Amino acid sequence: MIYKTKIFSPAFFVFSSICCCLLFFQACTPAKMPEPLVSLIPKPTNLNLHEGHFTLNKDTKIIVDPDEEGLYKIAGMLAIDIETQGGILPEVIQGKPQGTDLNYIHLTLSSPVDTLANEGYYLKVSGETIILAANDPQGMFWGSQTIRQLLPAQPTKVPLQIAALEILDKPRYSWRGMHLDVGRHFYPVSFIKKYLDYMAMHKMNTFHWHLTEDQGWRIEIKKYPKLTEIGSRREQTLVGHAGSQPYVFDEQPYGGYYSQEEIREIVQYAQDRYITVVPEIEMPGHSLAALAAYPELSCTGGPFKVAGTWGVFEDVYCAGNEATFTFLEDVLTEVMDLFPGAYVHIGGDESPKARWEKCPKCQARIKEEGLKDEHELQSYFIQRMEKFLNAHDKKIIGWDEILEGGLAPNAAVMSWRGMEGGIAAAEALHDVVMTPGSHVYFDHYQGEPSLEPLAFGGYTPLHKVYAFEPTPETLSKEQQRFILGAQANVWSEYIPTTEQVEYMIMPRMSALAEVLWTPAADRNWEDFMYRMQQQYRRFDAMGVNYSKSAFQVRHDIKVDSVHKEATVTFKSDAAGVDIRYSLDGSAPTPASRLYTVPFTLSESAIIKAATFQNDELMGQVTERTVDIHQAFGAPVTLSHPPHANYTGSNGSGTLVNGLAGSTTHTDGAWLGFLGVDLEAVIDLQSVKELSAIRTSFLQQPGAHIFLPAAVEYAVSEDGTIFNTIDSPSLSDAPAQGTLIQKYEATFPATKAQFIRVRAANVNALPWDKEQRKRSTWLFVDEMVVE
Ligand code: ACM
Ligand code: ZN
């Protein structure tokens, strides 16, 4: 514990006992717990509620230490927040509290707690005064955000009251980041400021601004005007998902960039909120927009167009050409002048080596420098850039591919392909920022994909973000110190509007903020959900277009094949709601059955469930089918095993467990086969009379999951001689995009004990004109036998 024990040891008992009570109540009756009196997000390290409150009135003043410009600005922003919420603009005075007039908020760097950490603060609200103390202006600013969250969420005409309390607070990590890709889609300065406001309210301190991409160069560079004249515009943009080929384009020119003046304005705006902006200039890959402007920097000489589709492109900067390095050093010189922070992000991810392999200049460089291969050439590239930036007192950070071929000596690593890159970097004693696709890619779906606007893919609901642990336990204590923190990445291929950005980041930013600020031991999902109720009201008051996907009901259905029963458990990521459901396929209403505890079904049902608050439907309705059919629970033999990542919740039994899969391919209801066909034989255990077989397949082109090329059903009485009963063919033009397709065969009543289902993996990308063989996924679910 860093705090002065002399002052705070008695209080610690109180703090810990409050935590225990909370835990106790939540464990007992989560749905019934009253909303907490204060709802701070991220949750402070230590909070002690007292009796009473401070009431703001027209005479309340904000007093700040003299000659502290930063504090004066913070006080000014706090005064405006108070005016917005309560209609009173407190006067800001520089000086010291004097006399007997106690009606003030005092912001001071002379802290009564002498061991406050960096960015930490101490807040004491009593009936007479509010004291906010910190060692540094950062801590003061985060403290002011706490005061803001202690105000009512919605503007009010009644006098503002702030609960009496004492808070000692400090962040767990120093890198609390949000990334934003403005290359695929471009957002105006006004929105970048909003984004920074959202970060500030969450005590997030690092804005990673992804400024260059294949689809657009977004930062003015005076020495290379064509970067923005040519590189910031594309002729057209892909419509729909990049997996849904053949491609369709909107035929609308698209572009935009930030002038250096605008960038300075944003950097200042961020600085005023104690947010560091980390600019990213991608190299050597994701650079098609720059190459469209300056094709001589490529291996082939071009010409190139700014990309209008999404993906990874083979044309990258030539690593054998000195002009590339001159160009990038010139660009970075202007970048360094614009961004005062310690770090410059140099990208480094997804840079194909195909051009380098064929380029005489690149090959000559490999020889000259005694490099082993193109990976070492990439390492040479990054190390050269690092030397240049280090010489100008800047540090580099790059995506985890910069580990390949040898890490630059002082580089920090941003681990995105899981945690492994970050672990390897920390083991090598390099700084790390964790941004794994599994937990913090906010371009992924946050609710059931079929109910969400088009997104990149994946499935990262609110509770999953909250469960993220940035520091791997496998690292030693010494190595763990290299984990600076984490951030969410917001890639914008499928995020064309600022409203959609808000939808993707909120409320997930709230969960991430707590992961990054609050001590791991104090994180509590139930408690967080309760505090989110107030946070949603704040978002409402701010006009944020946040996602309500957390209000969707998730169905957890366990099947007992022996007793032919299914037990249904519902969950949602929202507190303070009722879950109501129907079993007959009708839409749930406020009068539908109220869910209280898991229940058992022994008959087929179409389950529909939704959350309600004060009888108002809160999220979309989610649906699952339980089908207790003839093959329910029967043994199934597979000729090829499914891929280890997609073995379903119950192996081959998943195919006859009565549950239909959803469009979330990771929902445990699907078996996934990579590059192989499906052959399943169901043993009904005795000869039965059958008249229909129905099998579901998933298509999700973005994940290279395709419907089968052919399906064949056959039945047998003895398990040896099979008679083909129907071979449903693929429909002529398979629908595009994500969908579930059922293949049904109905036939005159037939006696059989064994049913064989075969499905051929397409093993080719439908849009590949040459139909080259490659491994694709075949996803199969429930085989219904009637
Ligand atoms: C990345 O997502 N390509 C870093
Ligand atoms: Zn080259």
Short mmCIF file of N, CA, C and O in Angstrom, two decimals, residues 640-704:
data_model
loop_
_atom_site.label_atom_id
_atom_site.label_comp_id
_atom_site.label_asym_id
_atom_site.label_seq_id
_atom_site.Cartn_x
_atom_site.Cartn_y
_atom_site.Cartn_z
N HIS A 640 -14.08 -37.65 -39.82
CA HIS A 640 -12.96 -36.74 -39.54
C HIS A 640 -13.33 -35.95 -38.29
O HIS A 640 -14.45 -35.49 -38.19
N PRO A 641 -12.39 -35.77 -37.39
CA PRO A 641 -12.73 -34.95 -36.22
C PRO A 641 -12.84 -33.48 -36.62
O PRO A 641 -12.22 -33.06 -37.59
N PRO A 642 -13.63 -32.71 -35.87
CA PRO A 642 -13.65 -31.26 -36.14
C PRO A 642 -12.33 -30.63 -35.71
O PRO A 642 -11.55 -31.25 -34.98
N HIS A 643 -12.10 -29.42 -36.16
CA HIS A 643 -10.90 -28.67 -35.75
C HIS A 643 -10.94 -28.45 -34.24
O HIS A 643 -12.02 -28.24 -33.66
N ALA A 644 -9.77 -28.49 -33.63
CA ALA A 644 -9.70 -28.41 -32.16
C ALA A 644 -10.36 -27.15 -31.60
O ALA A 644 -10.84 -27.14 -30.46
N ASN A 645 -10.44 -26.08 -32.38
CA ASN A 645 -11.05 -24.84 -31.89
C ASN A 645 -12.58 -24.86 -31.96
O ASN A 645 -13.22 -24.00 -31.38
N TYR A 646 -13.12 -25.79 -32.72
CA TYR A 646 -14.59 -25.79 -32.91
C TYR A 646 -15.14 -27.20 -32.72
O TYR A 646 -15.66 -27.81 -33.64
N THR A 647 -15.02 -27.69 -31.49
CA THR A 647 -15.51 -29.03 -31.20
C THR A 647 -16.90 -29.00 -30.59
O THR A 647 -17.40 -30.01 -30.12
N GLY A 648 -17.51 -27.81 -30.59
CA GLY A 648 -18.85 -27.70 -30.02
C GLY A 648 -18.80 -27.84 -28.51
O GLY A 648 -17.74 -28.09 -27.92
N SER A 649 -19.95 -27.67 -27.87
CA SER A 649 -19.96 -27.75 -26.41
C SER A 649 -19.87 -29.21 -25.97
O SER A 649 -19.58 -29.49 -24.82
N ASN A 650 -20.12 -30.15 -26.90
CA ASN A 650 -20.25 -31.55 -26.49
C ASN A 650 -19.75 -32.47 -27.59
O ASN A 650 -20.35 -33.50 -27.86
N GLY A 651 -18.67 -32.10 -28.26
CA GLY A 651 -18.11 -32.95 -29.32
C GLY A 651 -19.14 -33.31 -30.37
O GLY A 651 -20.00 -32.49 -30.72
N SER A 652 -19.10 -34.56 -30.82
CA SER A 652 -20.03 -34.97 -31.88
C SER A 652 -21.48 -34.91 -31.41
O SER A 652 -22.41 -34.72 -32.19
N GLY A 653 -21.67 -35.05 -30.08
CA GLY A 653 -23.02 -34.96 -29.52
C GLY A 653 -23.67 -33.60 -29.75
O GLY A 653 -24.90 -33.46 -29.68
N THR A 654 -22.83 -32.59 -30.03
CA THR A 654 -23.35 -31.25 -30.31
C THR A 654 -24.33 -31.27 -31.50
O THR A 654 -25.23 -30.44 -31.59
N LEU A 655 -24.12 -32.27 -32.39
CA LEU A 655 -24.95 -32.31 -33.61
C LEU A 655 -26.37 -32.79 -33.34
O LEU A 655 -27.24 -32.64 -34.18
N VAL A 656 -26.58 -33.42 -32.19
CA VAL A 656 -27.92 -33.94 -31.89
C VAL A 656 -28.34 -33.54 -30.48
O VAL A 656 -29.04 -34.27 -29.79
N ASN A 657 -27.89 -32.34 -30.04
CA ASN A 657 -28.24 -31.92 -28.67
C ASN A 657 -29.47 -31.04 -28.64
O ASN A 657 -29.78 -30.45 -27.62
N GLY A 658 -30.17 -30.95 -29.74
CA GLY A 658 -31.44 -30.23 -29.74
C GLY A 658 -31.31 -28.73 -29.91
O GLY A 658 -32.32 -28.03 -30.00
N LEU A 659 -30.06 -28.23 -29.96
CA LEU A 659 -29.87 -26.78 -29.99
C LEU A 659 -29.36 -26.33 -31.35
O LEU A 659 -28.38 -26.87 -31.85
N ALA A 660 -30.01 -25.31 -31.88
CA ALA A 660 -29.56 -24.74 -33.15
C ALA A 660 -28.52 -23.68 -32.86
O ALA A 660 -28.63 -22.91 -31.91
N GLY A 661 -27.48 -23.62 -33.68
CA GLY A 661 -26.45 -22.61 -33.51
C GLY A 661 -26.97 -21.24 -33.94
O GLY A 661 -27.93 -21.12 -34.69
N SER A 662 -26.29 -20.21 -33.44
CA SER A 662 -26.62 -18.84 -33.83
C SER A 662 -25.59 -18.38 -34.87
O SER A 662 -24.68 -19.13 -35.21
N THR A 663 -25.72 -17.15 -35.31
CA THR A 663 -24.73 -16.63 -36.26
C THR A 663 -23.41 -16.27 -35.57
O THR A 663 -22.47 -15.86 -36.23
N THR A 664 -23.35 -16.42 -34.24
CA THR A 664 -22.06 -16.30 -33.55
C THR A 664 -21.36 -17.65 -33.69
O THR A 664 -21.73 -18.60 -33.02
N HIS A 665 -20.36 -17.72 -34.56
CA HIS A 665 -19.81 -19.05 -34.87
C HIS A 665 -19.05 -19.65 -33.70
O HIS A 665 -18.73 -20.83 -33.70
N THR A 666 -18.79 -18.83 -32.68
CA THR A 666 -18.08 -19.32 -31.50
C THR A 666 -19.03 -19.69 -30.37
O THR A 666 -18.61 -19.82 -29.23
N ASP A 667 -20.32 -19.84 -30.67
CA ASP A 667 -21.28 -20.02 -29.57
C ASP A 667 -21.31 -21.43 -28.98
O ASP A 667 -22.12 -21.73 -28.11
N GLY A 668 -20.46 -22.31 -29.48
CA GLY A 668 -20.39 -23.66 -28.92
C GLY A 668 -21.40 -24.61 -29.51
O GLY A 668 -21.44 -25.80 -29.18
N ALA A 669 -22.26 -24.12 -30.41
CA ALA A 669 -23.28 -24.97 -31.01
C ALA A 669 -22.81 -25.57 -32.34
O ALA A 669 -23.48 -26.42 -32.90
N TRP A 670 -21.68 -25.09 -32.83
CA TRP A 670 -21.21 -25.53 -34.16
C TRP A 670 -19.98 -26.41 -34.05
O TRP A 670 -19.12 -26.20 -33.22
N LEU A 671 -19.91 -27.38 -34.96
CA LEU A 671 -18.66 -28.09 -35.19
C LEU A 671 -18.04 -27.48 -36.44
O LEU A 671 -18.73 -27.29 -37.45
N GLY A 672 -16.76 -27.18 -36.39
CA GLY A 672 -16.08 -26.56 -37.53
C GLY A 672 -15.04 -27.50 -38.11
O GLY A 672 -14.21 -28.05 -37.37
N PHE A 673 -15.09 -27.70 -39.42
CA PHE A 673 -14.13 -28.57 -40.11
C PHE A 673 -13.31 -27.73 -41.06
O PHE A 673 -13.87 -27.05 -41.92
N LEU A 674 -12.00 -27.78 -40.90
CA LEU A 674 -11.12 -26.96 -41.75
C LEU A 674 -10.50 -27.84 -42.82
O LEU A 674 -9.71 -28.76 -42.52
N GLY A 675 -10.88 -27.57 -44.05
CA GLY A 675 -10.24 -28.25 -45.18
C GLY A 675 -10.68 -29.69 -45.39
O GLY A 675 -10.20 -30.34 -46.32
N VAL A 676 -11.55 -30.19 -44.54
CA VAL A 676 -12.01 -31.57 -44.73
C VAL A 676 -13.53 -31.60 -44.85
O VAL A 676 -14.22 -30.65 -44.48
N ASP A 677 -14.04 -32.72 -45.37
CA ASP A 677 -15.48 -32.89 -45.50
C ASP A 677 -16.07 -33.41 -44.19
O ASP A 677 -15.34 -33.84 -43.30
N LEU A 678 -17.37 -33.36 -44.13
CA LEU A 678 -18.09 -33.92 -42.99
C LEU A 678 -18.68 -35.28 -43.37
O LEU A 678 -19.30 -35.41 -44.44
N GLU A 679 -18.47 -36.25 -42.50
CA GLU A 679 -19.26 -37.48 -42.62
C GLU A 679 -19.63 -37.90 -41.22
O GLU A 679 -18.76 -38.20 -40.38
N ALA A 680 -20.92 -37.89 -40.94
CA ALA A 680 -21.42 -38.24 -39.61
C ALA A 680 -22.41 -39.38 -39.74
O ALA A 680 -23.24 -39.38 -40.65
N VAL A 681 -22.31 -40.35 -38.83
CA VAL A 681 -23.31 -41.42 -38.79
C VAL A 681 -23.97 -41.39 -37.41
O VAL A 681 -23.30 -41.47 -36.37
N ILE A 682 -25.28 -41.23 -37.44
CA ILE A 682 -26.07 -41.20 -36.20
C ILE A 682 -26.65 -42.59 -35.98
O ILE A 682 -27.23 -43.18 -36.90
N ASP A 683 -26.51 -43.08 -34.76
CA ASP A 683 -27.07 -44.40 -34.42
C ASP A 683 -28.27 -44.18 -33.51
O ASP A 683 -28.13 -43.78 -32.35
N LEU A 684 -29.47 -44.48 -34.04
CA LEU A 684 -30.69 -44.24 -33.26
C LEU A 684 -30.91 -45.32 -32.19
O LEU A 684 -31.88 -45.28 -31.45
N GLN A 685 -30.02 -46.31 -32.14
CA GLN A 685 -30.01 -47.38 -31.14
C GLN A 685 -31.06 -48.47 -31.41
O GLN A 685 -30.98 -49.56 -30.85
N SER A 686 -32.07 -48.15 -32.23
CA SER A 686 -33.04 -49.18 -32.63
C SER A 686 -33.67 -48.70 -33.93
O SER A 686 -33.56 -47.51 -34.26
N VAL A 687 -34.25 -49.61 -34.66
CA VAL A 687 -34.86 -49.23 -35.94
C VAL A 687 -36.10 -48.38 -35.65
O VAL A 687 -36.93 -48.73 -34.81
N LYS A 688 -36.17 -47.24 -36.34
CA LYS A 688 -37.30 -46.33 -36.16
C LYS A 688 -37.85 -45.93 -37.51
O LYS A 688 -37.17 -46.09 -38.53
N GLU A 689 -39.02 -45.37 -37.50
CA GLU A 689 -39.62 -44.91 -38.76
C GLU A 689 -39.33 -43.42 -38.92
O GLU A 689 -39.64 -42.63 -38.02
N LEU A 690 -38.72 -43.05 -40.05
CA LEU A 690 -38.29 -41.66 -40.27
C LEU A 690 -38.97 -41.08 -41.50
O LEU A 690 -39.28 -41.82 -42.46
N SER A 691 -39.15 -39.77 -41.51
CA SER A 691 -39.70 -39.15 -42.72
C SER A 691 -39.07 -37.80 -43.04
O SER A 691 -39.42 -37.18 -44.03
N ALA A 692 -38.11 -37.34 -42.19
CA ALA A 692 -37.46 -36.06 -42.52
C ALA A 692 -36.09 -35.98 -41.84
O ALA A 692 -35.91 -36.47 -40.71
N ILE A 693 -35.16 -35.38 -42.54
CA ILE A 693 -33.83 -35.08 -41.98
C ILE A 693 -33.51 -33.63 -42.34
O ILE A 693 -33.76 -33.20 -43.48
N ARG A 694 -32.98 -32.92 -41.36
CA ARG A 694 -32.71 -31.50 -41.58
C ARG A 694 -31.39 -31.14 -40.91
O ARG A 694 -31.21 -31.44 -39.73
N THR A 695 -30.48 -30.56 -41.65
CA THR A 695 -29.18 -30.18 -41.09
C THR A 695 -28.91 -28.71 -41.36
O THR A 695 -29.25 -28.21 -42.44
N SER A 696 -28.31 -28.04 -40.39
CA SER A 696 -28.00 -26.61 -40.56
C SER A 696 -26.52 -26.42 -40.83
O SER A 696 -25.68 -27.07 -40.20
N PHE A 697 -26.23 -25.49 -41.74
CA PHE A 697 -24.85 -25.09 -42.02
C PHE A 697 -24.76 -23.57 -41.90
O PHE A 697 -25.73 -22.85 -42.17
N LEU A 698 -23.57 -23.14 -41.51
CA LEU A 698 -23.34 -21.70 -41.33
C LEU A 698 -22.52 -21.15 -42.49
O LEU A 698 -21.62 -21.83 -42.97
N GLN A 699 -22.84 -19.95 -42.89
CA GLN A 699 -21.96 -19.23 -43.82
C GLN A 699 -21.53 -17.92 -43.17
O GLN A 699 -22.36 -17.16 -42.68
N GLN A 700 -20.24 -17.71 -43.12
CA GLN A 700 -19.72 -16.42 -42.65
C GLN A 700 -18.45 -16.15 -43.47
O GLN A 700 -17.34 -16.49 -43.06
N PRO A 701 -18.64 -15.55 -44.65
CA PRO A 701 -17.52 -15.44 -45.58
C PRO A 701 -16.31 -14.71 -44.99
O PRO A 701 -15.17 -15.06 -45.29
N GLY A 702 -16.56 -13.74 -44.11
CA GLY A 702 -15.44 -13.00 -43.51
C GLY A 702 -14.50 -13.92 -42.74
O GLY A 702 -13.33 -13.65 -42.62
N ALA A 703 -15.06 -15.01 -42.21
CA ALA A 703 -14.23 -15.97 -41.48
C ALA A 703 -13.91 -17.19 -42.35
O ALA A 703 -13.43 -18.20 -41.85
N HIS A 704 -14.18 -17.08 -43.64
CA HIS A 704 -13.96 -18.18 -44.60
C HIS A 704 -14.73 -19.44 -44.22
O HIS A 704 -14.25 -20.55 -44.37
#
